[in-house]
Short mmCIF file of C-alpha atoms in Angstrom, two decimals:
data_model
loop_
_atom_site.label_atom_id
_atom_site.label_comp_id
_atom_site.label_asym_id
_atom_site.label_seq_id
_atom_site.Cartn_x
_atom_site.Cartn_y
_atom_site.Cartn_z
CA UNK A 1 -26.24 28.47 92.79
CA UNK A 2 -29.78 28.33 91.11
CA UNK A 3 -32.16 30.88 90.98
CA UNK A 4 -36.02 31.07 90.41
CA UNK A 5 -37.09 32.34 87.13
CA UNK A 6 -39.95 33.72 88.57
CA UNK A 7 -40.21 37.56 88.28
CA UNK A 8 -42.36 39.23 90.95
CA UNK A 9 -43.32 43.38 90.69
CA UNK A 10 -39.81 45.12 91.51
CA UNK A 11 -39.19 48.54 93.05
CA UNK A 12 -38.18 50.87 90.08
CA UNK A 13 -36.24 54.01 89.96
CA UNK A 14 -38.12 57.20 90.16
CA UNK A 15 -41.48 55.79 91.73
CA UNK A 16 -43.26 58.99 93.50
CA UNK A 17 -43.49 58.26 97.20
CA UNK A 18 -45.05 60.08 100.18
CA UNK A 19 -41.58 59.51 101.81
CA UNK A 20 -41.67 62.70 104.70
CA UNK A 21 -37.86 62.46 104.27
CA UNK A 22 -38.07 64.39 100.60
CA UNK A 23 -36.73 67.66 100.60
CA UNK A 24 -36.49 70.58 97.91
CA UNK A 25 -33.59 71.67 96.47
CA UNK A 26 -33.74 74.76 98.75
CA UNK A 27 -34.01 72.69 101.88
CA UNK A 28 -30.99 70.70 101.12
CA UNK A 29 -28.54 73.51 100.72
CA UNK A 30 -29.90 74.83 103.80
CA UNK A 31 -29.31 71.56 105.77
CA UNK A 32 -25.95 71.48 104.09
CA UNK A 33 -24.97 74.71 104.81
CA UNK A 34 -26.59 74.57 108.37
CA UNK A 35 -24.23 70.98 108.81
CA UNK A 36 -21.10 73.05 107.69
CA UNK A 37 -21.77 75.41 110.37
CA UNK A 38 -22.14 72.92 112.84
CA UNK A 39 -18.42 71.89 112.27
CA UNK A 40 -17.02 75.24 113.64
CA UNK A 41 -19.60 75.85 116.28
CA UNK A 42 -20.41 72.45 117.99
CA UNK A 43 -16.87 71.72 119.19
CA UNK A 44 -17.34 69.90 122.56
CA UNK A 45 -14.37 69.14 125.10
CA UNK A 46 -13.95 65.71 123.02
CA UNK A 47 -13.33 67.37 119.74
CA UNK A 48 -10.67 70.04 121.44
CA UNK A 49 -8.94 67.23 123.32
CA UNK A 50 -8.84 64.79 119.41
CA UNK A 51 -7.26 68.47 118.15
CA UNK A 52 -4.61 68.55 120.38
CA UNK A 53 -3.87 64.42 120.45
CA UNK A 54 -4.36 65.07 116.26
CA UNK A 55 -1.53 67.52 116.00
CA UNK A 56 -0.05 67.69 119.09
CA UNK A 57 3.65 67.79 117.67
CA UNK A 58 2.75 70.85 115.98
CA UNK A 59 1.34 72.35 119.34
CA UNK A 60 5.04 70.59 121.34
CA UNK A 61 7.05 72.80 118.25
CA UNK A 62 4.71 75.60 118.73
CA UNK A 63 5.70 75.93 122.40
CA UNK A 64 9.09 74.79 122.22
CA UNK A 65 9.74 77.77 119.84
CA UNK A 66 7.74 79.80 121.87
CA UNK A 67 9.83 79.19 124.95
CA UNK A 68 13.11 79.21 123.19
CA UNK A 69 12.33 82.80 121.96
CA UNK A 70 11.39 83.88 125.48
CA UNK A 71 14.53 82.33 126.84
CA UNK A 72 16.59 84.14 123.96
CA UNK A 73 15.00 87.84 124.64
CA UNK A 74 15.94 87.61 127.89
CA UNK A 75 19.04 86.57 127.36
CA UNK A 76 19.91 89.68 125.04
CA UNK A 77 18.00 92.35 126.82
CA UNK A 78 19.85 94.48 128.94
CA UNK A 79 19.25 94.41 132.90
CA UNK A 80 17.89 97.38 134.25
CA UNK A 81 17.53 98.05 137.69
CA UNK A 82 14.98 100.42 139.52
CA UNK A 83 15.50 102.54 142.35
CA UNK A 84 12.82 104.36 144.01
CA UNK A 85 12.58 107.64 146.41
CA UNK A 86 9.46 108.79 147.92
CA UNK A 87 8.06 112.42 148.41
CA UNK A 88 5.81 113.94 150.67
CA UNK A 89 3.87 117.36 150.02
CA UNK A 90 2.36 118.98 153.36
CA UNK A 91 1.54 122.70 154.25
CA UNK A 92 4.44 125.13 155.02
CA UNK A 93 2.58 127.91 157.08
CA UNK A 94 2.19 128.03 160.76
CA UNK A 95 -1.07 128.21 162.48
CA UNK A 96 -3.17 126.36 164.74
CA UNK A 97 -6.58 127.29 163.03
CA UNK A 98 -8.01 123.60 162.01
CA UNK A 99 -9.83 124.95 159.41
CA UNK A 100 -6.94 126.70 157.82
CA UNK A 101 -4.75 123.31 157.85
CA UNK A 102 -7.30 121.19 156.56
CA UNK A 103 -7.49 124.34 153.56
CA UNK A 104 -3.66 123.94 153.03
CA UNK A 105 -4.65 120.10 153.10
CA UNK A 106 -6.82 120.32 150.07
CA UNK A 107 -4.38 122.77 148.22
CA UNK A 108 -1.75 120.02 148.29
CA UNK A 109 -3.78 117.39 147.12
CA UNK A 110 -4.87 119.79 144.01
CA UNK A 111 -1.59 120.34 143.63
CA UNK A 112 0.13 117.06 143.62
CA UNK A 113 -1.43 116.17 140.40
CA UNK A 114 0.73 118.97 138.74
CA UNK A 115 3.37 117.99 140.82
CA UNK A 116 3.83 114.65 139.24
CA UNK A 117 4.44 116.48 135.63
CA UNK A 118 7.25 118.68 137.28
CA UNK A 119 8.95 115.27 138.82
CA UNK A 120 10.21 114.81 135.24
CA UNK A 121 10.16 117.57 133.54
CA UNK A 122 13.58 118.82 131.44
CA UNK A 123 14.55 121.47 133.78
CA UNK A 124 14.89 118.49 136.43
CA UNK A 125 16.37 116.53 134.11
CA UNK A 126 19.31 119.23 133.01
CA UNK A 127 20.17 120.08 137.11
CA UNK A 128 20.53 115.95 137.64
CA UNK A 129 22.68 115.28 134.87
CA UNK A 130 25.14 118.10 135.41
CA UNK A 131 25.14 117.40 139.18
CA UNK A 132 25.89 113.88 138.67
CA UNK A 133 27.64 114.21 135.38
CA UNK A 134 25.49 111.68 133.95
CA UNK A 135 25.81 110.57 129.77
CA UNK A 136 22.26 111.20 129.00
CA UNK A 137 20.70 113.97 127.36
CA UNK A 138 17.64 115.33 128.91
CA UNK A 139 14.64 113.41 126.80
CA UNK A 140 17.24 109.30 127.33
CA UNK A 141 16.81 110.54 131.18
CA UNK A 142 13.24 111.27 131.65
CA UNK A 143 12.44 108.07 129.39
CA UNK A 144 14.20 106.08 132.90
CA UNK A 145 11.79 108.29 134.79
CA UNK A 146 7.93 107.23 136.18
CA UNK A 147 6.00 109.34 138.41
CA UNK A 148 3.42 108.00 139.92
CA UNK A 149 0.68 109.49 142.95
CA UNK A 150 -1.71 107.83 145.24
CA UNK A 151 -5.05 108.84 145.26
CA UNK A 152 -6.03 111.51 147.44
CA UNK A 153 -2.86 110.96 149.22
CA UNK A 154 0.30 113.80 149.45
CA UNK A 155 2.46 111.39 148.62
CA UNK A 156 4.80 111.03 145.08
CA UNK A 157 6.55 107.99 143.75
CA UNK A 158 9.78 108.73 141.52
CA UNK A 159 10.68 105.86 140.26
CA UNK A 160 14.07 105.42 137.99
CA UNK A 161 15.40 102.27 135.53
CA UNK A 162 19.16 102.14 134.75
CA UNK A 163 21.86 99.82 134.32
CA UNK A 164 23.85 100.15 136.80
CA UNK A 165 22.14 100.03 140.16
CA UNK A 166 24.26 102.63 141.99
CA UNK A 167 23.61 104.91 139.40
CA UNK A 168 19.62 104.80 139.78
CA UNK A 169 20.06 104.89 143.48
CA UNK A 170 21.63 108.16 142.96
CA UNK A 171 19.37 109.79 140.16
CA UNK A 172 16.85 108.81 142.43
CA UNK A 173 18.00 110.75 145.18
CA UNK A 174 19.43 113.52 143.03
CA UNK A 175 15.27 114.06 141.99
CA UNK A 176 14.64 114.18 145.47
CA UNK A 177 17.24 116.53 146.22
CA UNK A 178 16.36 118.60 143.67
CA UNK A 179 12.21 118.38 144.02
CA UNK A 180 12.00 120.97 147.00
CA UNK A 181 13.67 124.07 145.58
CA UNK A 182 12.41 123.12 142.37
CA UNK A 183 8.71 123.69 143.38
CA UNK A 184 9.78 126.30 146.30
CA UNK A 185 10.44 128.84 143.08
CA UNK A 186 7.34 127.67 140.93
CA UNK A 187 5.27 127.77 145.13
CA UNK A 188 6.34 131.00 146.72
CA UNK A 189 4.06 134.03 146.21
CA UNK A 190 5.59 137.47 145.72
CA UNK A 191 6.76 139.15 149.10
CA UNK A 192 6.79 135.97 151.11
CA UNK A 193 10.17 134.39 152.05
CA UNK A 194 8.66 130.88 152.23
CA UNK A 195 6.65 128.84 149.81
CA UNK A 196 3.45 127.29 150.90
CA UNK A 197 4.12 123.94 150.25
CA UNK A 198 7.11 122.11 152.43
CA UNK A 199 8.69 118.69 150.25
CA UNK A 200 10.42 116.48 152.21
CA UNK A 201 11.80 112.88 151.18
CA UNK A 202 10.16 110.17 153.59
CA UNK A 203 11.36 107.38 151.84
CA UNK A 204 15.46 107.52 150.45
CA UNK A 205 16.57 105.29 147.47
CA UNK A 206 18.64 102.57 147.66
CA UNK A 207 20.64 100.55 145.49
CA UNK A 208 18.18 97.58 143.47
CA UNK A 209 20.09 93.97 144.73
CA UNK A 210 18.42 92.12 141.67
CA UNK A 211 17.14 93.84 138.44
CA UNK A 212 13.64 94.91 137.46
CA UNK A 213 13.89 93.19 134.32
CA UNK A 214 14.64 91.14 132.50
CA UNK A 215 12.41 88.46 134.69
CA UNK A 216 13.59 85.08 133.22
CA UNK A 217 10.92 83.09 134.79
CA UNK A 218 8.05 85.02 134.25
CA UNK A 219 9.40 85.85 130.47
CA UNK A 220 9.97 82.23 129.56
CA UNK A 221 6.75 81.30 131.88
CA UNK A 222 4.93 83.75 129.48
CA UNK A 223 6.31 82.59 126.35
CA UNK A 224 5.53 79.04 127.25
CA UNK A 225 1.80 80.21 127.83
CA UNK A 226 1.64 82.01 124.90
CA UNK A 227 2.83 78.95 122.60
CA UNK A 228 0.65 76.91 124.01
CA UNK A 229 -2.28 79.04 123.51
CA UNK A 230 -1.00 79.73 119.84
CA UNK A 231 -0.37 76.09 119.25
CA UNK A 232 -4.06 75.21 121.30
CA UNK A 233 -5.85 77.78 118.74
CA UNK A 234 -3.98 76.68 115.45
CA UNK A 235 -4.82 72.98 116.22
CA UNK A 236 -8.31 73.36 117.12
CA UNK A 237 -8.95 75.61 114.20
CA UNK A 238 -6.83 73.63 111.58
CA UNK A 239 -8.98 70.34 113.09
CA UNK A 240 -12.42 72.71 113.04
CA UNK A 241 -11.66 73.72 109.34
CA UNK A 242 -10.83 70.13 108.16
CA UNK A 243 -12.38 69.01 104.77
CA UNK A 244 -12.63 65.30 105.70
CA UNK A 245 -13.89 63.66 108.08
CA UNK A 246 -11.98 63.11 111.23
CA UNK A 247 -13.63 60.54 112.97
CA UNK A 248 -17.02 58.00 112.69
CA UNK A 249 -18.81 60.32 114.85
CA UNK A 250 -18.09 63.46 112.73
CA UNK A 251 -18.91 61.35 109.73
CA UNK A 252 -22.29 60.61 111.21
CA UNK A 253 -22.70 64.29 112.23
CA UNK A 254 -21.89 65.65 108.59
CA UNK A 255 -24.07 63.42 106.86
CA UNK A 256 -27.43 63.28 109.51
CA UNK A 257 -27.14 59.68 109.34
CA UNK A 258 -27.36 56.95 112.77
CA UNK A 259 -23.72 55.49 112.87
CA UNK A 260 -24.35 52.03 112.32
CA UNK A 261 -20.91 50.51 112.45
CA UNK A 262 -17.37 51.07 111.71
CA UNK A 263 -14.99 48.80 109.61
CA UNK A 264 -11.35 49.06 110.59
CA UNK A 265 -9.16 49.60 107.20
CA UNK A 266 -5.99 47.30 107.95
CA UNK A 267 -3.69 46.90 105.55
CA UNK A 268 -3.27 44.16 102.71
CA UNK A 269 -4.90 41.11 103.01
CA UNK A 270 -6.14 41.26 106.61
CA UNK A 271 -8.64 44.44 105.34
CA UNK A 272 -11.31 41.24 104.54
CA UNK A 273 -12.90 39.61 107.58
CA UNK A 274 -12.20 36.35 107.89
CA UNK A 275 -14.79 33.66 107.76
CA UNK A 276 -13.84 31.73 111.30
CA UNK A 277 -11.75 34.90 112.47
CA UNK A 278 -12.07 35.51 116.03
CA UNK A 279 -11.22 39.02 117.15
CA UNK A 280 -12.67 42.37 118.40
CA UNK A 281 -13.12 43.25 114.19
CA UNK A 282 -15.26 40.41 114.29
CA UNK A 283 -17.44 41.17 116.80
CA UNK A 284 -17.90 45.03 115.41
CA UNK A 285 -18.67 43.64 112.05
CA UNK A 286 -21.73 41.32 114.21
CA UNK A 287 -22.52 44.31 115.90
CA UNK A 288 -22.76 46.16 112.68
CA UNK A 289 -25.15 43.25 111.42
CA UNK A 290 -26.88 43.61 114.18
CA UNK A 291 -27.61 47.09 114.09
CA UNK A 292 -29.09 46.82 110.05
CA UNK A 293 -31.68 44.11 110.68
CA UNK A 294 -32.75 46.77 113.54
CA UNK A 295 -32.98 49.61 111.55
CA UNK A 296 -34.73 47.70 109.10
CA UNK A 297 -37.18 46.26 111.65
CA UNK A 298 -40.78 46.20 110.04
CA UNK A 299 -39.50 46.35 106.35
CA UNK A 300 -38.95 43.92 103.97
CA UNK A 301 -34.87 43.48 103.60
CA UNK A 302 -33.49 41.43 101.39
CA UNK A 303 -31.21 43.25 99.48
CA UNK A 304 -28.90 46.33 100.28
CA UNK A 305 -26.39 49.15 98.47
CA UNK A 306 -23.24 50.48 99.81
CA UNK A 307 -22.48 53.85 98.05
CA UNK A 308 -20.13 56.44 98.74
CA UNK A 309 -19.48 60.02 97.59
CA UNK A 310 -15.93 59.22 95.69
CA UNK A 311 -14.09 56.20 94.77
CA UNK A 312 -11.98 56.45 97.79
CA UNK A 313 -14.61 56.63 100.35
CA UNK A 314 -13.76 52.94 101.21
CA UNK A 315 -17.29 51.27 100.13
CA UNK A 316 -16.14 48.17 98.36
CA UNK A 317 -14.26 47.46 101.47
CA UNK A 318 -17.69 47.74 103.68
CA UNK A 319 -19.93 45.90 101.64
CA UNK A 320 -17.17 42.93 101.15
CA UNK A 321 -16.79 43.01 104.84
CA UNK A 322 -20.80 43.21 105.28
CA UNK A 323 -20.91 40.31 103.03
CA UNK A 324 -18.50 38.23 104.98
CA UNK A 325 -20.31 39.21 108.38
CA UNK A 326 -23.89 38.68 106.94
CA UNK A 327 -22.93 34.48 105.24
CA UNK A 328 -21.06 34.27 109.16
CA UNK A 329 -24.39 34.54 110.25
CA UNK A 330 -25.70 31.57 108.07
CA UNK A 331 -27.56 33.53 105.36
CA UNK A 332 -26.95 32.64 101.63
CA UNK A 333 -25.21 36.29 100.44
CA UNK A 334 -24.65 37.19 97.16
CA UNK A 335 -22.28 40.41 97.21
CA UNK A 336 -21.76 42.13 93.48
CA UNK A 337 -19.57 44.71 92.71
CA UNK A 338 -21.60 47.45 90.69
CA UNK A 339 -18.66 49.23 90.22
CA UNK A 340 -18.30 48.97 86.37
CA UNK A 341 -15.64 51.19 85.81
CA UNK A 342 -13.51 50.92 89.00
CA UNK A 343 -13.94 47.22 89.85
CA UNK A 344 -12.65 46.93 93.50
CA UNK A 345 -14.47 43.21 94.74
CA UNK A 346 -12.30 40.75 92.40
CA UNK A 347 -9.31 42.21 94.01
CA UNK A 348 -10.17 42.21 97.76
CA UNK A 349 -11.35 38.63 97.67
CA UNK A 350 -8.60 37.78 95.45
CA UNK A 351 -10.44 36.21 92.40
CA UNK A 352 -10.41 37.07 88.46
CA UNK A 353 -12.49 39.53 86.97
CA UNK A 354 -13.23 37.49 83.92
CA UNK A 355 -17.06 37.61 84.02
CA UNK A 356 -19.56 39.11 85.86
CA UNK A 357 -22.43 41.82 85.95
CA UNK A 358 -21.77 43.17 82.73
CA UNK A 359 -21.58 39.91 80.81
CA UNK A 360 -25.16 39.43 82.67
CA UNK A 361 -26.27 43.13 81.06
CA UNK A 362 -25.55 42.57 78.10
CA UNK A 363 -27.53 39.51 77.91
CA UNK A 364 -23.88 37.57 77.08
CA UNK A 365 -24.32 35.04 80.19
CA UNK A 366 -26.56 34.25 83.10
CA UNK A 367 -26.33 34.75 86.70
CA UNK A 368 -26.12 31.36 87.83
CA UNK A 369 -23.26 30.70 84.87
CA UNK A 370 -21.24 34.08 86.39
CA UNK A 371 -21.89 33.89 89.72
CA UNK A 372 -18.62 31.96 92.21
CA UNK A 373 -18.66 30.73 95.55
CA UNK A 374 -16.05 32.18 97.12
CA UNK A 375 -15.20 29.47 99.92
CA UNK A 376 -16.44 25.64 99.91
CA UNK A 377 -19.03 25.72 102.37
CA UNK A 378 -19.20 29.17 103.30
CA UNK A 379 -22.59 30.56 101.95
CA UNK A 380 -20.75 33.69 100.07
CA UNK A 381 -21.16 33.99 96.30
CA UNK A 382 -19.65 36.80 94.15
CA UNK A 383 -21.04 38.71 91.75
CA UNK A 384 -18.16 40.08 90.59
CA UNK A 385 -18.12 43.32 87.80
CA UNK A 386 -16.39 41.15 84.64
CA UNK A 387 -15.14 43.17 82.10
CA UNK A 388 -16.76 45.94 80.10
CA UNK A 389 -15.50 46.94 76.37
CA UNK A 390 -18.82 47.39 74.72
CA UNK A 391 -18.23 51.14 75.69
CA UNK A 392 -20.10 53.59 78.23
CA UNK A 393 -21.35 51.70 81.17
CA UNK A 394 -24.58 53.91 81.40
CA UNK A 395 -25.66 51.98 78.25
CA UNK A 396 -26.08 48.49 80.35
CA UNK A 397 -27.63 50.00 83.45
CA UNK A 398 -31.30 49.88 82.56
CA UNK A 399 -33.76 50.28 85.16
CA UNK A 400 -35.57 47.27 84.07
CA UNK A 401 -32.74 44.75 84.25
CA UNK A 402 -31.21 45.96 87.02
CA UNK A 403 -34.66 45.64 88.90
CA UNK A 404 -35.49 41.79 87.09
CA UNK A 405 -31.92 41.08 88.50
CA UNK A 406 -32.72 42.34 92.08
CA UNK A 407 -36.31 40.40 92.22
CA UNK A 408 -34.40 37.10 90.65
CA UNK A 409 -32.03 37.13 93.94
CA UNK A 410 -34.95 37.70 96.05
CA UNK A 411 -36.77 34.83 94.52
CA UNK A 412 -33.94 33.02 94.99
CA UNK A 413 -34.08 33.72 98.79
CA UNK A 414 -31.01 35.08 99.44
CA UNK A 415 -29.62 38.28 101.03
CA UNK A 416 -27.87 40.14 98.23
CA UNK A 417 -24.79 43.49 99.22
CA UNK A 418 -24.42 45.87 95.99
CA UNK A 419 -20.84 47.38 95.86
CA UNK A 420 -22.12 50.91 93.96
CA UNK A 421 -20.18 53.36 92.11
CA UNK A 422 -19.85 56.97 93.80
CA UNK A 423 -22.95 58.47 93.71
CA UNK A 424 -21.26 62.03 92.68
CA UNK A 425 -19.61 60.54 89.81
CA UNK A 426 -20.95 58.02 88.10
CA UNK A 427 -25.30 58.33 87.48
CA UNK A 428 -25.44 53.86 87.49
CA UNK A 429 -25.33 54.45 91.25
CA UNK A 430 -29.10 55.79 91.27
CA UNK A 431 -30.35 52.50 89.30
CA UNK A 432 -28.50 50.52 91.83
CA UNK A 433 -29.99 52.37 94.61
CA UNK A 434 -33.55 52.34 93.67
CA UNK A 435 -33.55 49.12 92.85
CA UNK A 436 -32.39 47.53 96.57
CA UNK A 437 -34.58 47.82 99.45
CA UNK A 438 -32.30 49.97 101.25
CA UNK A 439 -29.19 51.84 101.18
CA UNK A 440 -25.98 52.50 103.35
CA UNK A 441 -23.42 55.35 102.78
CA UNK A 442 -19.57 54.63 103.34
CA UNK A 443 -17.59 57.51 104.53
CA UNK A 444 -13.50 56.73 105.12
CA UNK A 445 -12.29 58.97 107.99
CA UNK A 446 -9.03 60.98 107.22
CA UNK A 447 -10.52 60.76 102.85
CA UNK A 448 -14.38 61.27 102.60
CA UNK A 449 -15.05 65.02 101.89
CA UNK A 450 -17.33 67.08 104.57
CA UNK A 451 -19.02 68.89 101.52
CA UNK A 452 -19.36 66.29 99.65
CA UNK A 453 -21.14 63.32 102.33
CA UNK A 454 -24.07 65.66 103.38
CA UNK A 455 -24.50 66.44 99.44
CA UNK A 456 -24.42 62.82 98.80
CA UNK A 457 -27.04 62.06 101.42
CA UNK A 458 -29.12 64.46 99.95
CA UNK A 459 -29.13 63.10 96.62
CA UNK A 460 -30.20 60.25 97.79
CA UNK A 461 -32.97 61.51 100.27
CA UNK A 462 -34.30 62.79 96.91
CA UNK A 463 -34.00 59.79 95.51
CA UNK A 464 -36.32 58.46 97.99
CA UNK A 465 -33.54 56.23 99.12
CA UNK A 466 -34.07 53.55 102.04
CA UNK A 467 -30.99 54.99 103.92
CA UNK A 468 -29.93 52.62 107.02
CA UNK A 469 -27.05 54.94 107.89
CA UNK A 470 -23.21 55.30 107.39
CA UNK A 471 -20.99 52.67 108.38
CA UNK A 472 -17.10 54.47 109.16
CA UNK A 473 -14.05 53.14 107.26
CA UNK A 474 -11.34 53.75 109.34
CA UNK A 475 -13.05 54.29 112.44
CA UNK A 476 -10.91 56.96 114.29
CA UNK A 477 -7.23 58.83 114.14
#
């Protein structure tokens, strides 16, 4: 492939701009921080429902224990049965003076209230369990005991739990019994034979059929619930709380950037599109292509960098798979792997890294002498890194050369796809994004860090960088 020698005015790192995108320092950790926020608050139904699918054998163990546990306490708890007898208070005085019943009315409704404390109180407790000979002390009895009144009603509830139904039938009944003579003593005024107040039982116990409690279904119904409400809350926080990213759209929505495309990471050889492969990867990767010309429309775009925040953020994959999709189209690519110290391009399109960039750097070769076709008749030629053991690569990334290089390809006339080295890591990255007309960040769902994407796209907003958007590696889990 020949090139023109003809140099033209180049772009070159660190020219001052009016771009509206710049930011301060300040700024950017707000937007950061403001994005990190955004990850607990702005879960929609989507995200909750990609929780649950996420980890959803963690929320099946959560419940599954859950249940289990409710099964087993009911299993070992004890069944108690309740029996219940009902009182009624009314006036013991005769008259036929309105006015005088409907006092003795409202005395019994005062008095009910203190009533209720009486129903179980030890001196009951003592006459029931040596008239039934029961094997409870006084405080194990009145801890089976409730009391319980209506509102505004003369009416008591004595309520009693035991094991053995028969046995709270008759406790029961043995309050009841008990319950008129009881307050006849604490009733009856001095020199009157009869108390004021008449008790009578309206309502006998009987003898449970089934027990109170335990209540298998409702206990296991409960427990099942409360798993999956446990299980519900640990996945959506666990999935809230991630550090990477979990899908493209998340990836997009961390970094502020217009998802442009996703490239699916399949294993081995197949993670390279194909030149005359037909399939649904295909069409995404056109799609893709399709969406950069559009968010370039109106600027001049001839040459672009793919830079992520780590070495693993997937980046050599998307610009060899941008390469592929851009030469599919018909336009003479040239694709070059930046990436000095972590060469990735010689081993995705299978081809030794003898020579390359930084024979070209250090003046050693020329581009048309490095540069390989990579197919016959398929307009894709690498660039590939070639190897470096004149020491730090910093030393060979000077602005000028790398911007002569970038106006030589454009001279040229073709469409040249930078592989870059992590911004965060390695400082060639910002000579290789300055000196391309625009820029597009790979994030790899499952790997790329949520605090460290929206710091990389803010280094390079202050860079003045020509950003496109993020392409997805992985696309979603």
């Amino acid at each position: 492939m020949r090139l023109s020698g003809k140099l033209l005015p180049a772009r070159t790192p660190g020219r001052p701009t009016d771009d509206p995108r710049d930011r301060s320092g300040l700024r950017g950790v707000v937007d950061i921080s403001r994005r990190a926020v955004r990850q607990w608050v702005e879960l929609t139904p989507r995200h909750y429902f990609k929780a649950l699918r996420a980890r959803r054998w963690m929320v099946l163990t959560l419940v599954l224990i859950s249940t289990a546990g409710g099964g087993l306490a009911t299993l070992l708890q004890t069944p108690m049965y309740k029996a219940e007898v009902q009182l009624f208070f009314s006036p013991n005085f005769p008259t036929k003076d309105i006015r005088q019943l409907d006092t003795g009315g409202n005395y019994i409704l005062q008095r009910v209230r203190s009533y209720s404390e009486i129903a179980d109180s030890p001196e009951v407790a003592t006459t029931v369990i040596e008239r039934l000979g029961l094997p409870y002390s006084s405080e194990e009895l009145l801890s089976r005991v409730s009391v319980t009144g209506k509102a505004s009603t003369a009416i008591l509830n004595i309520e009693v739990l035991d094991p053995e139904p028969g046995r709270a039938r008759d406790i029961a009944n043995a309050i009841g019994a008990e319950m008129p003579g009881f307050i006849g003593r604490l009733e009856q005024p001095t020199g009157i034979d009869s108390p004021p107040v008449k008790v009578s039982v309206v309502r006998p116990a009987t003898a449970p059929s089934a027990p109170e409690s335990p209540q298998p279904v409702v206990n296991i119904g409960l427990a099942l619930a409360g798993g999956l409400i446990v299980g519900t809350v640990t996945a959506v926080t666990a999935y809230a709380r991630e550090r990477t990213v979990r899908d493209a759209d998340h990836a997009a929505e961390v970094a502020d950037l217009t998802l442009v495309g996703v490239v699916e990471a399949a294993p081995g050889a197949t993670r390279l599109l194909a030149p005359d492969e037909r399939s649904a990867r295909a069409e995404a990767l056109r799609q893709t292509r399709a969406t950069l010309r559009v968010q370039a429309v109106g600027e001049r775009l001839t040459s672009v960098t793919v830079v992520g925040s780590a070495g693993d953020d997937g980046g050599a994959l998307t610009a060899g798979n941008l390469a592929v999709a851009f030469a599919r189209a018909g336009e003479t690519v040239v694709l070059i792997d930046g990436n000095l110290r972590n060469p990735e391009i010689h081993e995705l399109f299978a081809v030794p890294n003898e020579t390359g960039l930084a024979n070209v750097l250090r003046g050693e070769a020329s581009v048309n002498d490095v540069t390989v076709q990579w197919r016959a008749e398929f307009p894709l030629y690498l660039l590939l890194a070639g190897r470096d053991e004149s020491g730090p690569t910093e030393r060979l990334f000077q602005p000028d050369k790398i911007a002569d290089l970038m106006q030589s390809f454009r001279l040229g006339q073709v469409f040249v796809i930078v592989n870059g080295p992590p911004l965060l890591s390695d400082a060639e990255a910002t000579f290789l994004v300055t000196a391309t007309d625009a820029t597009v960040v790979a994030a790899r769902v499952g790997t790329t860090r949520t605090d460290q994407l929206p710091t990389t796209v803010d280094a390079l907003r202050r860079m003045r960088a020509n950003l496109l958007g993020l392409i997805a590696v992985g696309g979603t889990r």
